[in-house]
PDB file of C-alpha atoms in Angstrom:
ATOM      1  CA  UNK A   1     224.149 -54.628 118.538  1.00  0.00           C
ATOM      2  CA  UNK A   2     224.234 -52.239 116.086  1.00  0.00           C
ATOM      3  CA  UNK A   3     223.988 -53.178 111.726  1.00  0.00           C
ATOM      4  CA  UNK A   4     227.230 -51.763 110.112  1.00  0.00           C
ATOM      5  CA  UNK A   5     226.885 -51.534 106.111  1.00  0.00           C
ATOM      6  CA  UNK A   6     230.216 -51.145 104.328  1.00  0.00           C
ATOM      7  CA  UNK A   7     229.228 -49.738 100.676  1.00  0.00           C
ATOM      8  CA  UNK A   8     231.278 -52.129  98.483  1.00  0.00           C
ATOM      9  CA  UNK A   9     233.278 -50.724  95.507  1.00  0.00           C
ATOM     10  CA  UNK A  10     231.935 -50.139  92.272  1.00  0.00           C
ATOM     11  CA  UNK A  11     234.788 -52.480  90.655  1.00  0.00           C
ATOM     12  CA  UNK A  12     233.817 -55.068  93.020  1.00  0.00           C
ATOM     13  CA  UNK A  13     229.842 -55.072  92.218  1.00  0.00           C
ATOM     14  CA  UNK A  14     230.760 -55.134  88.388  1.00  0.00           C
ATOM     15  CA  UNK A  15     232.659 -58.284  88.899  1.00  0.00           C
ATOM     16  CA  UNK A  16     230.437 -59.642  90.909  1.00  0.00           C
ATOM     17  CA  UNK A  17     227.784 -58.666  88.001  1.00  0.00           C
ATOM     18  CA  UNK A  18     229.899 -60.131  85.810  1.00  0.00           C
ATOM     19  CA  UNK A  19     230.445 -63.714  86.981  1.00  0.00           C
ATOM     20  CA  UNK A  20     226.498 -63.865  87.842  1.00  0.00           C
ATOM     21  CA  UNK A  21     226.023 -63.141  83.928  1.00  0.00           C
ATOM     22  CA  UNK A  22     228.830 -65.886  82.765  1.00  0.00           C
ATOM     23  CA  UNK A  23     227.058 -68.287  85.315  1.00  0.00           C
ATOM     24  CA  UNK A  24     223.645 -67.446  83.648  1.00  0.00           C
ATOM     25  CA  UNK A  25     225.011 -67.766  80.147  1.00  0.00           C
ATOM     26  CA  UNK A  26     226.623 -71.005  80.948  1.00  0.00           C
ATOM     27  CA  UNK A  27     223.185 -72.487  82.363  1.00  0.00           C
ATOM     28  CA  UNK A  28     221.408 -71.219  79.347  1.00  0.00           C
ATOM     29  CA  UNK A  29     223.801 -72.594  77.124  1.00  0.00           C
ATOM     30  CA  UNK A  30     223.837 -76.387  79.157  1.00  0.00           C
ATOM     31  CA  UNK A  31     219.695 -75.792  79.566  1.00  0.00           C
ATOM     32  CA  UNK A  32     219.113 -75.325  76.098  1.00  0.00           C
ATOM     33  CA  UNK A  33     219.797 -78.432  74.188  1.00  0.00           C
ATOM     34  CA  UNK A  34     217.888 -80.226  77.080  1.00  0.00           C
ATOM     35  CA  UNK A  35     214.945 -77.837  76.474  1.00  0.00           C
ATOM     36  CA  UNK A  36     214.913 -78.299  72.793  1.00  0.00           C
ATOM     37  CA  UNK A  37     215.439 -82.386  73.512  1.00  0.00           C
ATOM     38  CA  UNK A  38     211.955 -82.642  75.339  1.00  0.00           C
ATOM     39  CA  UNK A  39     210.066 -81.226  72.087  1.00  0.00           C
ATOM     40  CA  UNK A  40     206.968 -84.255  71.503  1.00  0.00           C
ATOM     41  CA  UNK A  41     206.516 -85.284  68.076  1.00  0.00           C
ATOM     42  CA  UNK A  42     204.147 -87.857  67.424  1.00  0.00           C
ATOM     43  CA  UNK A  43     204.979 -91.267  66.757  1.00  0.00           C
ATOM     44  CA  UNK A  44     204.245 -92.786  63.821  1.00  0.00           C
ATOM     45  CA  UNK A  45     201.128 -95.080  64.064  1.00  0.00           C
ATOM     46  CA  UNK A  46     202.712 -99.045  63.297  1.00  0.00           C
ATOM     47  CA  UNK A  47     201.346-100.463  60.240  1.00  0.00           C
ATOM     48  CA  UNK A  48     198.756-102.663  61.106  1.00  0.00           C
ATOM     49  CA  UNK A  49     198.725-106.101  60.171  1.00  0.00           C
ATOM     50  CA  UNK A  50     196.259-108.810  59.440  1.00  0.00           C
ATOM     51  CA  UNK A  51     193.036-107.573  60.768  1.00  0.00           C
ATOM     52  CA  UNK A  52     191.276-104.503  59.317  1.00  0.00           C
ATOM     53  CA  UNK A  53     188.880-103.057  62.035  1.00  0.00           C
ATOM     54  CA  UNK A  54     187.185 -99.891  62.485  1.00  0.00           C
ATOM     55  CA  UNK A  55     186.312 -98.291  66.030  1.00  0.00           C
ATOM     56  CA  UNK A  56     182.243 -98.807  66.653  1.00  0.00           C
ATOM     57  CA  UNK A  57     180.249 -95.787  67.576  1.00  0.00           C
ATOM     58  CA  UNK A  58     177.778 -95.692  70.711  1.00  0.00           C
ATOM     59  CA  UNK A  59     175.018 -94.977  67.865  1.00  0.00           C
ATOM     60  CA  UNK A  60     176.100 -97.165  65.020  1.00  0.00           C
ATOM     61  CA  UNK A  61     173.318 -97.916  62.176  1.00  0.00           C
ATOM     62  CA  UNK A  62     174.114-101.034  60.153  1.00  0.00           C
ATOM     63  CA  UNK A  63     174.186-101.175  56.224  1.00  0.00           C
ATOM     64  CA  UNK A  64     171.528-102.691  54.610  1.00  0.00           C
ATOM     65  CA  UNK A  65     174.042-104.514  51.612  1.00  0.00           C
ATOM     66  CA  UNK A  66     175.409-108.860  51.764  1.00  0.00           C
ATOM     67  CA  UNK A  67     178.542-109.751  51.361  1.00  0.00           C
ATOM     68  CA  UNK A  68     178.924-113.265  50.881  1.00  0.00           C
ATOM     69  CA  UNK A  69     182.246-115.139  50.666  1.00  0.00           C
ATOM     70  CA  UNK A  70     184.979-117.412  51.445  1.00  0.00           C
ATOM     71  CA  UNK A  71     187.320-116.156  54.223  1.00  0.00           C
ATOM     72  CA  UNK A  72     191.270-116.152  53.291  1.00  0.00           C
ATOM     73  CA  UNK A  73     194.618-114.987  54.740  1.00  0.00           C
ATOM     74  CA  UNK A  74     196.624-113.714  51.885  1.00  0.00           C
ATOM     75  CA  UNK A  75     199.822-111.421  52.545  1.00  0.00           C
ATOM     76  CA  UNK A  76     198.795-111.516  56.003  1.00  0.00           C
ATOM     77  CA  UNK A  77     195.984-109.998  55.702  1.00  0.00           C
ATOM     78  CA  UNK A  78     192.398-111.273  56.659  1.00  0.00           C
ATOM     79  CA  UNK A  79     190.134-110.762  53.068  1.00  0.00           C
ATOM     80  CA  UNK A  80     187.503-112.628  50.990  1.00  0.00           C
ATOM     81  CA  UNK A  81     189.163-114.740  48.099  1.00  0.00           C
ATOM     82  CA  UNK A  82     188.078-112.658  45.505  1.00  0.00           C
ATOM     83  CA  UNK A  83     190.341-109.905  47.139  1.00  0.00           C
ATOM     84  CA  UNK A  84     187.526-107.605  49.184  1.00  0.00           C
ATOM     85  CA  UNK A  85     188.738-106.370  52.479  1.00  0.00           C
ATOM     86  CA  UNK A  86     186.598-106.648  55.302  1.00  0.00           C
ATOM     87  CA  UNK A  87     186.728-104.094  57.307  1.00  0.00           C
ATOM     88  CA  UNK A  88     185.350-105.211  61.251  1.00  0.00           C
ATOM     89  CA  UNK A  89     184.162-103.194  64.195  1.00  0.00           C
ATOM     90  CA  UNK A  90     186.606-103.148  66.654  1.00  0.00           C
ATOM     91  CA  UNK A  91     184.695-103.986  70.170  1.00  0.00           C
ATOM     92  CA  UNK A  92     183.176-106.918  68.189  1.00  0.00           C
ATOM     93  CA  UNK A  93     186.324-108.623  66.666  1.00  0.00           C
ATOM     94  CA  UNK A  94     189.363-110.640  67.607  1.00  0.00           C
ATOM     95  CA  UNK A  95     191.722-112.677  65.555  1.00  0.00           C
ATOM     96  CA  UNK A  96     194.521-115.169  66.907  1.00  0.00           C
ATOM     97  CA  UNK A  97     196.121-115.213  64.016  1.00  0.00           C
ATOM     98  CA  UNK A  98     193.849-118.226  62.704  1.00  0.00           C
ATOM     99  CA  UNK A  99     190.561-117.903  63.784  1.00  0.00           C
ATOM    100  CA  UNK A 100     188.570-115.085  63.500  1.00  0.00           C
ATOM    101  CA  UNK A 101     185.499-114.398  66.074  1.00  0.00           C
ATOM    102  CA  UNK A 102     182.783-111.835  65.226  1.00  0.00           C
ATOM    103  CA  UNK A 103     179.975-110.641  66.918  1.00  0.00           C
ATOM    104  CA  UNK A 104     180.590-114.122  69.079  1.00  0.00           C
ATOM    105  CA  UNK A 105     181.473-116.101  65.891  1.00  0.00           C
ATOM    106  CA  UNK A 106     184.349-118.211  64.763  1.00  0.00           C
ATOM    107  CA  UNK A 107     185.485-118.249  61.702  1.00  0.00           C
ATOM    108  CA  UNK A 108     188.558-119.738  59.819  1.00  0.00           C
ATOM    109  CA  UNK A 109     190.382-119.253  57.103  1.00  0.00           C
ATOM    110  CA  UNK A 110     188.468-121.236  54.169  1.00  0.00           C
ATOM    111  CA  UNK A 111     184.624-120.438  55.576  1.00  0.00           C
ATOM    112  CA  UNK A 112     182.088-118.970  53.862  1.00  0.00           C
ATOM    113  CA  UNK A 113     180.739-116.375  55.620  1.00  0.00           C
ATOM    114  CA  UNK A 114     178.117-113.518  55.246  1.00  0.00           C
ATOM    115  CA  UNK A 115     178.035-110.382  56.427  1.00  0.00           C
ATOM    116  CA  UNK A 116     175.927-107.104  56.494  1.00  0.00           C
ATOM    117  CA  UNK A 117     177.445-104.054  55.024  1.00  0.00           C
ATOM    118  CA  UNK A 118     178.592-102.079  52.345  1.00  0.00           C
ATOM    119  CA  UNK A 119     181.374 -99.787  50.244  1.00  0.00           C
ATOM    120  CA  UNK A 120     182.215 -96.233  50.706  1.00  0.00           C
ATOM    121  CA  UNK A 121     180.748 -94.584  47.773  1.00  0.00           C
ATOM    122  CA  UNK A 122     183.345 -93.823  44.583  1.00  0.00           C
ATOM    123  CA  UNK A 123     185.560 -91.240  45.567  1.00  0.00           C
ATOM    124  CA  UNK A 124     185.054 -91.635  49.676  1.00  0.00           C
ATOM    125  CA  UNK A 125     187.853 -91.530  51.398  1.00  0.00           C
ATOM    126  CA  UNK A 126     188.483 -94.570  54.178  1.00  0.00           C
ATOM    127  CA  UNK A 127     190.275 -93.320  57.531  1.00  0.00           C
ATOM    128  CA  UNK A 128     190.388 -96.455  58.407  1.00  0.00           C
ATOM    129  CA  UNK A 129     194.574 -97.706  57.929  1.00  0.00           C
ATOM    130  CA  UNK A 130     194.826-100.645  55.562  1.00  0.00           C
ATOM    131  CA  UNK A 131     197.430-102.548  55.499  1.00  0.00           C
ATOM    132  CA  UNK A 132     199.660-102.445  52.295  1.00  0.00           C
ATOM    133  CA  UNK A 133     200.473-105.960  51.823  1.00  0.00           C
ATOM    134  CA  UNK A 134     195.684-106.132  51.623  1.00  0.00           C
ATOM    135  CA  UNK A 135     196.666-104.755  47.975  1.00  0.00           C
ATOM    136  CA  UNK A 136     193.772-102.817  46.216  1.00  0.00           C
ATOM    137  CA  UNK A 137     190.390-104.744  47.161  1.00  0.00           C
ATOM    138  CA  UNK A 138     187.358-103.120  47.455  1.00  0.00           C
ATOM    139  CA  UNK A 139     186.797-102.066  51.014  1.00  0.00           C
ATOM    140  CA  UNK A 140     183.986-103.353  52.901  1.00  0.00           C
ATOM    141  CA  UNK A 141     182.870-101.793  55.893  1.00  0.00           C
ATOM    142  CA  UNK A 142     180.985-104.508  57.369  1.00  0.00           C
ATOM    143  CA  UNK A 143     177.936-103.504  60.209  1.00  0.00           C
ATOM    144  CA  UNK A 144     177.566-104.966  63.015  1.00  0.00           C
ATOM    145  CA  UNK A 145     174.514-107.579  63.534  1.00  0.00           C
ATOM    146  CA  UNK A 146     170.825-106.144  64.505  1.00  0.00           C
ATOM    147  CA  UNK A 147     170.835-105.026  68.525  1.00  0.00           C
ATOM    148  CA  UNK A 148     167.540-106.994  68.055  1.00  0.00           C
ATOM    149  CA  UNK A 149     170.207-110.600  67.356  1.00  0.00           C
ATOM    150  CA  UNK A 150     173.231-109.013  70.619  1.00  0.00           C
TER     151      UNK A 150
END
């Protein structure tokens, strides 16, 4: 059995040319708006709501400064009275919505509590996202006890 090749006419492999390009633009033109449709853009980060916290380094270092006061829940957000915002480390912290536990603490709304820490310095800036509804208290970043009391 022998191969035969039969040359094909120059008007035929145009045409043939031609559809493959129509086919190619048509795909490009249905693949495009898909492409463009999978760009990621980052999602905006919720606001958070009634518990400031702040996530705890491996090699924290606690603040030497006392905070003393009475624990409220004003505009849904967790605060001293006088309008300070705590500010808690994360892997030490929980609040249900009324009782707040620290470092293995509970704590409700209405206790005095007292806790190590301090205030960025004037003109710091805090990373950590505060809630609008806190309003314009004085942030305090509160340590974590002694390893020495864990």
């Amino acid at each position: 059995m022998s191969l035969i090749v039969v040359p094909e006419s120059a008007s035929t492999l145009r045409s043939v040319r031609k559809r493959e390009r129509r086919a190619l633009v048509g795909l490009i033109l249905v693949l495009a708006p898909l492409l463009t449709a999978c760009t990621v853009t980052e999602p905006t980060p919720p606001e958070p709501t009634g518990l400031v916290t702040y996530p705890l380094p491996e090699d924290w270092v606690g603040m030497a400064g006392l905070k003393v006061g009475t624990l409220a829940f004003v505009d849904n957000c967790v605060r001293f009275d006088d309008g300070d915002i705590p500010a808690f480390p994360d892997k030490l912290t929980t609040w249900d919505g009324t009782t707040l536990t620290f470092a293995g603490e509970e704590y409700r709304m209405g206790d005095e509590i007292s806790l190590g820490g301090g205030s960025p310095v004037e003109g710091a800036t805090v990373s950590i996202p505060i809630p609008k509804t806190c309003g314009n208290g004085i942030i305090i970043i509160v340590s974590p006890p002694s390893r020495a009391e864990r």
